[in-house]
Coordinates of C-alpha atoms and ligand atoms in Angstrom, one line a residue:
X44 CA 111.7 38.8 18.1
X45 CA 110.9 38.6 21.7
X46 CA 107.7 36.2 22.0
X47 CA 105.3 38.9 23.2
X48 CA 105.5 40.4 19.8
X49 CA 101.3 40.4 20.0
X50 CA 98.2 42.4 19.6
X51 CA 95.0 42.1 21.5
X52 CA 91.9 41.2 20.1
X53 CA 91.0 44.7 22.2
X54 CA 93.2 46.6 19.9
X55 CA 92.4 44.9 16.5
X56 CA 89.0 46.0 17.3
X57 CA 89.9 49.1 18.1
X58 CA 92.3 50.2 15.3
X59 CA 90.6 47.6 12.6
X60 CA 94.1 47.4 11.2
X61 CA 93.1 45.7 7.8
X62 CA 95.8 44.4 5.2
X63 CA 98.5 44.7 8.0
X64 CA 99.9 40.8 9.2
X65 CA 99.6 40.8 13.0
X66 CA 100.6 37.9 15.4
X67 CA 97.3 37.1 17.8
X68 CA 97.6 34.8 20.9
X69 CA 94.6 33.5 23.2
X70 CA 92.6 30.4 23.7
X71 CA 90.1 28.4 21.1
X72 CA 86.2 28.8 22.3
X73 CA 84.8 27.1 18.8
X74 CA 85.8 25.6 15.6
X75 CA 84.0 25.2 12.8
X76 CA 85.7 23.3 10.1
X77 CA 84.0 22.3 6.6
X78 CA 86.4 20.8 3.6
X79 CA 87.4 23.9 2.0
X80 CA 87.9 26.3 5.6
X81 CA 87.9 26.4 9.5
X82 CA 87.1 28.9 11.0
X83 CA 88.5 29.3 14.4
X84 CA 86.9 31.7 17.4
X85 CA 89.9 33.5 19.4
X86 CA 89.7 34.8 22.5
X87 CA 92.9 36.2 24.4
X88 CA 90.8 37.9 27.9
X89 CA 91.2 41.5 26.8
X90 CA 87.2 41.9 25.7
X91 CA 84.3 39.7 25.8
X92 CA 84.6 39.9 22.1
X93 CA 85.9 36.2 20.0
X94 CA 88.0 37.2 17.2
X95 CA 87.8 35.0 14.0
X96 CA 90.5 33.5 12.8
X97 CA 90.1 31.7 8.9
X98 CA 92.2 28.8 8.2
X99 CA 92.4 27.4 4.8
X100 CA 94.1 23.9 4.8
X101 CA 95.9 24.4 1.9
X102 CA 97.7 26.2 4.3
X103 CA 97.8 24.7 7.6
X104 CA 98.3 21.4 8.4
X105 CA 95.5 18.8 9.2
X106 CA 97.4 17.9 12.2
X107 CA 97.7 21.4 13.5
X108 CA 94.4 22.1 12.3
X109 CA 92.9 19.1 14.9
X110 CA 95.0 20.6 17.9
X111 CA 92.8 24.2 17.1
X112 CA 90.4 22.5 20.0
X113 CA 88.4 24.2 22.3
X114 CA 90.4 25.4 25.0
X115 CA 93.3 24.9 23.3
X116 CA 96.4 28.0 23.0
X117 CA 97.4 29.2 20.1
X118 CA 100.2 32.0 18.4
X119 CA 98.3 32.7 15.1
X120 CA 100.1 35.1 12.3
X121 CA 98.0 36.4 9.8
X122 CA 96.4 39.2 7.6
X123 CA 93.5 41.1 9.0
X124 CA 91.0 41.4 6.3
X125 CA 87.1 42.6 5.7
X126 CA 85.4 39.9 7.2
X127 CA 82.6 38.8 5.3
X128 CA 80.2 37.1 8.0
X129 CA 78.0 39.6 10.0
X130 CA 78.9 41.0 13.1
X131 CA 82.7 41.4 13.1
X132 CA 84.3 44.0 11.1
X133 CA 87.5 42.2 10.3
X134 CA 88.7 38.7 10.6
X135 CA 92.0 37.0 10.3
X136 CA 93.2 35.0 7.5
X137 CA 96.0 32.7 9.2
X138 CA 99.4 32.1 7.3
X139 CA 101.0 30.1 10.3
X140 CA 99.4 28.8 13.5
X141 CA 101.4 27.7 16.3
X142 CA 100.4 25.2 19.3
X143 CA 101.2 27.2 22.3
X144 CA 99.3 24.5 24.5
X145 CA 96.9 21.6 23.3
X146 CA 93.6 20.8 25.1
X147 CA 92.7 17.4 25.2
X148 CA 88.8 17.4 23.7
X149 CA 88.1 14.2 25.4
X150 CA 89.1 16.5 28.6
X151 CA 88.8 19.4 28.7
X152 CA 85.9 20.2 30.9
X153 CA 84.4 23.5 29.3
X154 CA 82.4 22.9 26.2
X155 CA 80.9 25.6 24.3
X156 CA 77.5 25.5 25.8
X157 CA 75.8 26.6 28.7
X158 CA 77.4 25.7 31.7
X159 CA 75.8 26.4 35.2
X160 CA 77.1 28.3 37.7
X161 CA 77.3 25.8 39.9
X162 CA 79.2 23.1 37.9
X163 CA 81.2 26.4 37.3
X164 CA 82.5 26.9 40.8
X165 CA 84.0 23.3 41.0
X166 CA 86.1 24.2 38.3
X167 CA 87.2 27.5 39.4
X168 CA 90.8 27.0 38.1
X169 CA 89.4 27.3 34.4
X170 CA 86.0 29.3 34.6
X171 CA 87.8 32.5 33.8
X172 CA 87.8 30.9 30.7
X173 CA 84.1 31.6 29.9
X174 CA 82.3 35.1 29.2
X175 CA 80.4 35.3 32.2
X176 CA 83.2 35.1 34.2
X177 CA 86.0 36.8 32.3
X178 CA 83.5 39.5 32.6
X179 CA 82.8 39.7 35.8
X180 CA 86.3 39.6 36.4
X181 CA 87.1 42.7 33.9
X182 CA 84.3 44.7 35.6
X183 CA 85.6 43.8 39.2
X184 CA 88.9 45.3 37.9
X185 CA 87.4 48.3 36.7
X186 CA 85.7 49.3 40.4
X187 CA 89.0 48.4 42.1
X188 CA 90.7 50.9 40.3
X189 CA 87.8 53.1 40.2
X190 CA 88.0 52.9 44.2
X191 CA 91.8 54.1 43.7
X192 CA 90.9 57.4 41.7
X193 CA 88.3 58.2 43.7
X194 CA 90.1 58.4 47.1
X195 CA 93.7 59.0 44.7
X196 CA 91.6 62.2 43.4
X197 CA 90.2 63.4 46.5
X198 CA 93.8 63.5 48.4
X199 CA 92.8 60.4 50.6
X200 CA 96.0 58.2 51.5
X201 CA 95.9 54.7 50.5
X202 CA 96.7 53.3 53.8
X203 CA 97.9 49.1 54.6
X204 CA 96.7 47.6 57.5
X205 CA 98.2 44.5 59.2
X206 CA 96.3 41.0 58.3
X207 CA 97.6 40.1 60.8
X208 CA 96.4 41.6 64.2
X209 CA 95.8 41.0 68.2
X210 CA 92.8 42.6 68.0
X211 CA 89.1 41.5 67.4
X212 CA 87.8 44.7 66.1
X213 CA 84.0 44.2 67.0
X214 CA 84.9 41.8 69.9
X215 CA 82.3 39.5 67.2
X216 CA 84.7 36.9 68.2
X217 CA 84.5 35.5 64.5
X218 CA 87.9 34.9 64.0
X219 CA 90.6 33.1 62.3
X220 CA 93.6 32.1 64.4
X221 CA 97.2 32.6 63.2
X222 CA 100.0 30.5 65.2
X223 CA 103.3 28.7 64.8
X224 CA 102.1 26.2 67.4
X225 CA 101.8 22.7 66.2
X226 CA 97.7 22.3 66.8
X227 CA 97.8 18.8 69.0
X228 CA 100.8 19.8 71.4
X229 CA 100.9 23.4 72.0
X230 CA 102.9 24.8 75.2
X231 CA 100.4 25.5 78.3
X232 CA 101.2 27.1 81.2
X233 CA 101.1 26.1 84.8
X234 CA 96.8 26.6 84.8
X235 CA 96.9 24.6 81.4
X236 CA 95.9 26.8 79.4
X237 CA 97.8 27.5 76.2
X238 CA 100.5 29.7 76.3
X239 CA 100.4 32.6 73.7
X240 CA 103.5 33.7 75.3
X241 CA 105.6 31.2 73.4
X242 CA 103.9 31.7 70.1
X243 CA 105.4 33.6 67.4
X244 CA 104.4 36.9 67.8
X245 CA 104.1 36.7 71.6
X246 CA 100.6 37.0 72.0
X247 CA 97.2 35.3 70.8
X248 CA 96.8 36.3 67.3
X249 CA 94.1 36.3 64.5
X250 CA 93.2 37.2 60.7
X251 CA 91.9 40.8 61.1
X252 CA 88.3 41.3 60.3
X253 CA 88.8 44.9 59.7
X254 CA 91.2 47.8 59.3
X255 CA 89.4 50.2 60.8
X256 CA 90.8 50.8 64.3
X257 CA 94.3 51.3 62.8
X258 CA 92.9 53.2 60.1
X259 CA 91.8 56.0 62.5
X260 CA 95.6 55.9 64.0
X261 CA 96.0 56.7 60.2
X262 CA 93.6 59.5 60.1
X263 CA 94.6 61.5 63.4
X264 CA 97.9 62.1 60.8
X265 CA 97.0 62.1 57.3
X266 CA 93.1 63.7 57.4
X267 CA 91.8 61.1 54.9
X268 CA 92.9 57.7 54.4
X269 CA 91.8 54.8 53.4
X270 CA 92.2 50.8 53.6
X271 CA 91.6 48.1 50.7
X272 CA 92.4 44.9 51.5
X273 CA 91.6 41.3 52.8
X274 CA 89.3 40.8 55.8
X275 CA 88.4 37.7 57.2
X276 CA 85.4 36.5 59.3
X277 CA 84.9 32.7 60.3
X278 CA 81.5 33.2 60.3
X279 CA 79.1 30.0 59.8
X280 CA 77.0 31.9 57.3
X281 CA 76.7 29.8 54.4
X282 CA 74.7 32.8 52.4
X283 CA 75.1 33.8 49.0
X284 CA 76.4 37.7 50.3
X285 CA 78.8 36.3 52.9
X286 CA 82.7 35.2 52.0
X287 CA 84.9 34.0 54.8
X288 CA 87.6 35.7 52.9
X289 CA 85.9 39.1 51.5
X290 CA 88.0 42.9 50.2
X291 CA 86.8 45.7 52.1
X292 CA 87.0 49.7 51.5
X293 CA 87.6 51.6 54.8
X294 CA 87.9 55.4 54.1
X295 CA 88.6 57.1 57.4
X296 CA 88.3 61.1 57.9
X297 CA 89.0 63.6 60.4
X298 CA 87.2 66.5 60.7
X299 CA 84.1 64.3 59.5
X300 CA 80.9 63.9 61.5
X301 CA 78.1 61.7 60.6
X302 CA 76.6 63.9 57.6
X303 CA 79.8 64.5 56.2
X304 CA 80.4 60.5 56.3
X305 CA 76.5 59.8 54.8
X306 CA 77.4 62.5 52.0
X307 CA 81.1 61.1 50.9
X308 CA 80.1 56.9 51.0
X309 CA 76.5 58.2 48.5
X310 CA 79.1 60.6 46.4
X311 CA 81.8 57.2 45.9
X312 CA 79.5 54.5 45.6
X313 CA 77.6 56.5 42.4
X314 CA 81.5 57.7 41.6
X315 CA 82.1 54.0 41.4
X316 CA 79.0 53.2 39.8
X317 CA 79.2 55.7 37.0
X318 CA 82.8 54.6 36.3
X319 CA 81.9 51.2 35.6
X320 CA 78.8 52.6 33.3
X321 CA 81.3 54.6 31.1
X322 CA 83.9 51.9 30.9
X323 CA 82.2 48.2 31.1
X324 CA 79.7 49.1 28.7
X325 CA 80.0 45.4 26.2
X326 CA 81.0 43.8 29.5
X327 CA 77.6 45.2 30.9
X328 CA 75.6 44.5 28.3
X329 CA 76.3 41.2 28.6
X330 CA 75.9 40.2 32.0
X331 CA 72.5 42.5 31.8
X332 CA 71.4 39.6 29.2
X333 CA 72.8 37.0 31.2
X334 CA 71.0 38.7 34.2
X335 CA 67.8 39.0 32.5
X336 CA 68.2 35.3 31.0
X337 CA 67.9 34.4 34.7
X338 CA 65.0 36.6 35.9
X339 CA 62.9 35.0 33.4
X340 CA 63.2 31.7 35.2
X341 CA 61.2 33.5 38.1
X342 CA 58.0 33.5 38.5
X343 CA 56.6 36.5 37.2
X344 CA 56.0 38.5 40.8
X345 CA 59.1 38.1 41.7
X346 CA 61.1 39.3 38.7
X347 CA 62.8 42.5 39.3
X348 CA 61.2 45.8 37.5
X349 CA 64.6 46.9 35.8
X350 CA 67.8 45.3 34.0
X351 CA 70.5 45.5 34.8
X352 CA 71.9 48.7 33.5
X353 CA 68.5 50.9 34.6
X354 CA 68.9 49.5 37.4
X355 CA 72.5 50.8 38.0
X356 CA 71.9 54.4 35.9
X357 CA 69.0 54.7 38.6
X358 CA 71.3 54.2 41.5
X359 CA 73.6 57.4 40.1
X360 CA 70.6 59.2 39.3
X361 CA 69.0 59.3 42.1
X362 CA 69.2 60.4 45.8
X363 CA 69.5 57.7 48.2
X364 CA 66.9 58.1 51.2
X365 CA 68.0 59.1 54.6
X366 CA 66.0 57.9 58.1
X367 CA 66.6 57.1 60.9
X368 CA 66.6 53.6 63.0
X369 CA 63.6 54.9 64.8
X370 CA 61.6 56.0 61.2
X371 CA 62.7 52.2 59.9
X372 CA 61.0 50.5 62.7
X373 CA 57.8 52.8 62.2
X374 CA 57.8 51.8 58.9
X375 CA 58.5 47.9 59.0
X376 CA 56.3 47.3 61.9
X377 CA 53.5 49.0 60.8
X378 CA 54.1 47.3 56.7
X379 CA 51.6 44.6 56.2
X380 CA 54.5 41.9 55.7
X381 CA 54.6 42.4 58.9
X382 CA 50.9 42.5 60.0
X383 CA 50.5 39.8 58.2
X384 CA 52.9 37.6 60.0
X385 CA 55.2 37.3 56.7
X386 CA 58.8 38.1 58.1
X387 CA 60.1 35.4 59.7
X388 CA 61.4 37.4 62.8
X389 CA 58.4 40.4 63.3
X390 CA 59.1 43.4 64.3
X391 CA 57.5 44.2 68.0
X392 CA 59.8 46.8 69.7
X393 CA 62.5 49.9 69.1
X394 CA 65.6 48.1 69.1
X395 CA 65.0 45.1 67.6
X396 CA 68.3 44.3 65.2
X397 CA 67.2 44.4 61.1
X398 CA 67.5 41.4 59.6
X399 CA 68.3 41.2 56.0
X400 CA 64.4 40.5 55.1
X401 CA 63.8 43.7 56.5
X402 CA 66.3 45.5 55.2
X403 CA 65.4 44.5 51.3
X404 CA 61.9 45.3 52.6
X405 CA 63.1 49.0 53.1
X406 CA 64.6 49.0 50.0
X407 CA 62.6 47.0 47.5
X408 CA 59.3 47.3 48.6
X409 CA 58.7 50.7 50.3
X410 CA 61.5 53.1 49.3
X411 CA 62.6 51.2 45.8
X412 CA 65.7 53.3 46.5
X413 CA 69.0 53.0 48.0
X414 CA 68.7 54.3 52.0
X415 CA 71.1 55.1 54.5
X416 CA 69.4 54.2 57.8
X417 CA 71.0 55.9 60.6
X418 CA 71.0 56.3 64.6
X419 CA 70.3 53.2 65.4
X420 CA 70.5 51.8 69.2
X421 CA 73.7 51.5 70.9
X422 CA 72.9 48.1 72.2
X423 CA 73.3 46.8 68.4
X424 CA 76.1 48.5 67.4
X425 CA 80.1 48.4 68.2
X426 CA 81.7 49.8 71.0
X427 CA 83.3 53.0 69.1
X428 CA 80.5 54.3 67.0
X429 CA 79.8 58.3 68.6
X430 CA 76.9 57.8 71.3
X431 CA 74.2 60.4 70.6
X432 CA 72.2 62.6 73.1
X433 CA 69.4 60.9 73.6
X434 CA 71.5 58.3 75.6
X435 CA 70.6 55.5 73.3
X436 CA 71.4 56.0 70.1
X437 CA 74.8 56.4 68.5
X438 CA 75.8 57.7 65.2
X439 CA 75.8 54.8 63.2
X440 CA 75.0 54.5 59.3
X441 CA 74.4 51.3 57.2
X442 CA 73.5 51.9 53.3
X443 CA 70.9 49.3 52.2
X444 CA 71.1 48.2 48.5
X445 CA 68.2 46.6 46.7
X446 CA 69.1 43.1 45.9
X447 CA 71.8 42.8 48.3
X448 CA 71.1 44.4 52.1
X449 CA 74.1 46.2 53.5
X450 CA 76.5 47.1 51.2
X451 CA 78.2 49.6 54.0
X452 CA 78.6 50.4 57.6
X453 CA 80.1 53.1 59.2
X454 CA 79.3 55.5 61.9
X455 CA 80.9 58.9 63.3
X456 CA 83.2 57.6 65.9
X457 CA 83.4 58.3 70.0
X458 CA 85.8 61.0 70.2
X459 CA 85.6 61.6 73.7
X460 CA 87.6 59.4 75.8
X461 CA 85.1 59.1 78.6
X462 CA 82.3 58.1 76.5
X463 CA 84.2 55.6 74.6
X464 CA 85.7 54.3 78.1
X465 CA 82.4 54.1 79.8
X466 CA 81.4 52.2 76.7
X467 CA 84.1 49.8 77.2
X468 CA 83.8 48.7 80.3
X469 CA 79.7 48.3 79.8
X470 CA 80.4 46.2 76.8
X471 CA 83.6 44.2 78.5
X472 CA 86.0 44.9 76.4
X473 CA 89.3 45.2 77.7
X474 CA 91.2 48.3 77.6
X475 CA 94.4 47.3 78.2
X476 CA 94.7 45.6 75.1
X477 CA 93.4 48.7 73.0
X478 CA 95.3 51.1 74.6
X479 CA 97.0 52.3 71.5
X480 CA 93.7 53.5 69.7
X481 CA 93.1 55.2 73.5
X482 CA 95.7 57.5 72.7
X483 CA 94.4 58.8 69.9
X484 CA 91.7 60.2 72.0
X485 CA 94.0 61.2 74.7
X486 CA 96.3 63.0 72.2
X487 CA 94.9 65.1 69.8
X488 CA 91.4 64.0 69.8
X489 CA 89.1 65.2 67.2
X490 CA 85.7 64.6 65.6
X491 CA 86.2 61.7 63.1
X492 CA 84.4 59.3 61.1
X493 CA 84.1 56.4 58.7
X494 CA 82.9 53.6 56.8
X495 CA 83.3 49.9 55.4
X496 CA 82.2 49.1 52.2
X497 CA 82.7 44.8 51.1
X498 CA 83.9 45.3 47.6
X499 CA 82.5 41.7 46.5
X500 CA 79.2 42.9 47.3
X501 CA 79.6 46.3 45.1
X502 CA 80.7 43.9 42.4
X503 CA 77.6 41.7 42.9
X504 CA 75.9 44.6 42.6
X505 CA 77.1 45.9 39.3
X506 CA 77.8 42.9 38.0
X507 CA 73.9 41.5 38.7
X508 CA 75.2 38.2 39.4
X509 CA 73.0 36.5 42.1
X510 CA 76.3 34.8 44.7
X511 CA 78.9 36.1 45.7
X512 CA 81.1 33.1 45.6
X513 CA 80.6 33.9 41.6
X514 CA 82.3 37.8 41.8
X515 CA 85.6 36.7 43.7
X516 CA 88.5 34.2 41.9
X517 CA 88.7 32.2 44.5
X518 CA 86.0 31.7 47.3
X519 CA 86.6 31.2 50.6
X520 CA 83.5 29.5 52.4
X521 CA 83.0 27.1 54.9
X522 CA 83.7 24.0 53.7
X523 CA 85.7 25.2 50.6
X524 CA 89.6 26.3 50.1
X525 CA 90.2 24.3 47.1
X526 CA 92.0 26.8 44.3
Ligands
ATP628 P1 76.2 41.7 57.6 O1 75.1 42.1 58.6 O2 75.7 41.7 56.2 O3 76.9 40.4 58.0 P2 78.1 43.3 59.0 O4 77.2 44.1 59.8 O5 78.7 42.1 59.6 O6 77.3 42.8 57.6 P3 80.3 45.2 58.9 O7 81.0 44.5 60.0 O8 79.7 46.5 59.1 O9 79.2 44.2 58.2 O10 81.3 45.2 57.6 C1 81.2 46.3 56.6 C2 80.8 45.8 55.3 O11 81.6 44.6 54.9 C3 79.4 45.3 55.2 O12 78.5 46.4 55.0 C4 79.4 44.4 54.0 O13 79.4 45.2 52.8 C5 80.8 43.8 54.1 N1 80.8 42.4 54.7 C6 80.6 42.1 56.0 N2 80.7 40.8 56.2 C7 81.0 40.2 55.0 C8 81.2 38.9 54.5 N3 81.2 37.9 55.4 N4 81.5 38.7 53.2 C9 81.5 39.8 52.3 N5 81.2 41.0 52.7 C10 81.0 41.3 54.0
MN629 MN1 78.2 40.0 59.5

């Protein structure tokens, strides 16, 4: 019998297989052990749910019976029977248990009890291991592929963009570098500066912060495409929405201008949204508990008005605003958190860049809605985003999210090569370097347009969890590379 010979707990559930022997596998979370029984609590990953497992000793051993620790593996053949206890429809009555992997007690750093998220992250390597975070992690799985069959069922391209690039897309200058050289003798030209020319790839090089500018290459061919992968931004923001290592979403259309653009990132994020409703729903339910668990510890102001799952059914519900830059700073500088001198940077003139504050403001306070802000002043905004008439706006969207800010940016891009050019030079970047995504406008050129969405923050969102170091495996943050 090959080893894998198993069911999920997901299935037994599912089928409630009764009288039939079955082999389970997964990992002790309790035991509970009086003369006469033990009862174990299985979990093998596949749903929140612990399956019990009922061990006579006449049976098993007393020997194997101590290894059944928390934490510990185990291969467990049995008879799936009624179950008598409440709250489980079947249980397992075990003929054989095998020791797939012990787990010392005195050791084993996860005890059944509440843990905090905190103590959590410095054992990454094993918090899977708990609900919160198995969950999370099954619900994070569910919007990636969610994401797939969206674009997959629209006839968008799933495109792969180079992590590795020459070019700083937003000239933000926040990036990683990648080189060969060894860091305390690299070669340097005549002028002593370093020279990139002997480097691996020939040329200065760096993580790429997004796939954007090759995604519209992408685009002038296929229509519709889109990116999902790594992006990487050695920004010095130690907030609880910013990873220096984040996944982002980067649909790309021709043929698209800035409605078009507003109308397909609402249409996918409630797509995405609604997905995870119909197919998370225990998963949900539990991190909505958890999520209220922590509200509570608020003071009572400050608590948010919904849970977790109205909060996400009224996301797919309803419209999401739409205003303008312009109508925002109306709004904001006219609120009374700003009269009253209560945002920390106060809103005085058009053109002034949103901070976050203001942004939740938007969202939380006045709208209590999702919004897409739009047109906002070139000065703030990258060099390709589609420059209006007015001279200084440009067709730029961001979607706001309550509880988390931006969740996406995008913009109609600057399809004609003398605007985008002219917008070049003012913002010094160099053209040289970019004259591959030139060409796109100099062959071909057509009205196009896209957005960014950071997955980590959709899952924060869905997921109700308050950092975003807590919705990816493995953070990357300043200071911290450890698993
Ligand atoms: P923010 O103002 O929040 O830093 P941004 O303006 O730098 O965001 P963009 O460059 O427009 O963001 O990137 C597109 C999307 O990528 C954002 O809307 C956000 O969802 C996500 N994002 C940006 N930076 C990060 C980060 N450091 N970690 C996680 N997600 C990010
Ligand atoms: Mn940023």
């Amino acid at each position: 019998m090959a080893f894998n010979k198993r069911v999920k707990i997901k299935t037994i559930l599912e089928l409630n297989p009764i009288g039939q022997e079955i082999t389970l596998m997964g990992w002790v979370r309790t035991k509970r052990s009086n003369k006469n029984v033990s009862f174990i609590a299985l979990n093998d990953g596949s749903i929140i749910t612990n399956y019990q497992v009922v061990a006579d000793p006449n049976l098993i051993s007393e020997e194997i019976l101590k290894k059944c620790s928390t934490g510990a593996c185990l291969k467990i053949t049995g008879i799936v029977v009624e179950s008598q206890g409440a709250g489980q429809t079947s249980e397992l009555n075990a003929k054989s248990i095998e020791i797939l992997g012990e787990a010392d007690p005195e050791k084993y750093p996860l005890q059944p009890k509440k843990h905090s998220l905190e103590f959590l992250r410095d054992i990454a390597h094993l918090r899977m291991r708990t609900n919160t975070f198995s969950a999370v992690f099954r619900v994070r799985h569910a919007l990636a592929f969610a994401v797939h069959k969206y674009f997959n069922d629209k006839g968008f391209f799933y495109i792969h963009t180079p992590i590795v690039t020459a070019s700083d897309a937003e000239g933000a200058g926040e990036t990683f570098k990648v080189t060969t050289f060894e860091l305390g003798n690299p070669p340097r030209s005549e002028d002593g500066k370093i020279d990139f020319k002997q480097d691996f790839f020939g040329r200065e090089t760096n993580l790429t912060v997004s796939g954007q500018l090759e995604g519209e290459l992408a685009a002038m061919a296929l229509s519709e495409i889109y990116t999902f992968g790594p992006t990487f931004r050695a920004e010095n923001s130690n907030t609880t929405r910013h990873l220096a290592e984040f996944w982002m979403i980067e649909p790309e259309m021709a043929f698209y201008d800035a409605e078009d653009n507003q109308n397909l990132a609402e249409d996918f994020l409630k797509y995405v949204i609604r997905y995870a409703l119909d197919n998370c729903a225990e998963d949900l339910n539990f991190l909505a508990q958890r999520a209220l668990e922590e509200e509570n510890t608020k003071p009572a102001d400050q608590r948010s008005e919904l849970g977790l799952i109205e909060k996400l059914k009224f996301v797919v519900e309803n419209e999401f605003v739409r205003l303008t830059y312009t109508e925002a700073i109306d709004i904001l500088r006219n609120s009374n958190q700003n009269k009253k001198k209560k945002f920390q940077y106060l809103i005085e003139e058009w053109g002034a860049d949103l901070q976050s504050e203001h942004e939740r403001y938007l969202v939380e306070k006045h709208f209590k809605k999702p919004v897409i802000l739009t047109d906002y002043p070139k000065q703030i905004k990258a060099f390709y985003m589609r420059q209006n008439e007015d001279g200084k706006t440009v067709a730029a969207m961001d979607i706001l999210f309550p509880g988390i800010g931006e969740i996406v940016g995008g913009s109609q891009r600057e399809e004609r090569l003398d605007r985008l050019t002219q917008r070049m030079e003012e913002m010094h970047i160099p053209q040289e370097e970019l004259w591959w995504y030139l060409d796109t406008r100099r062959f071909g050129a057509t009205p196009h347009a896209g957005f960014g969405l950071g997955f980590e923050r959709m899952v924060l969102f869905v997921t109700g969890m308050g950092n975003i170091r807590d919705v990816i495996a493995f953070p990357r943050t300043p200071g911290n590379a450890e698993f």
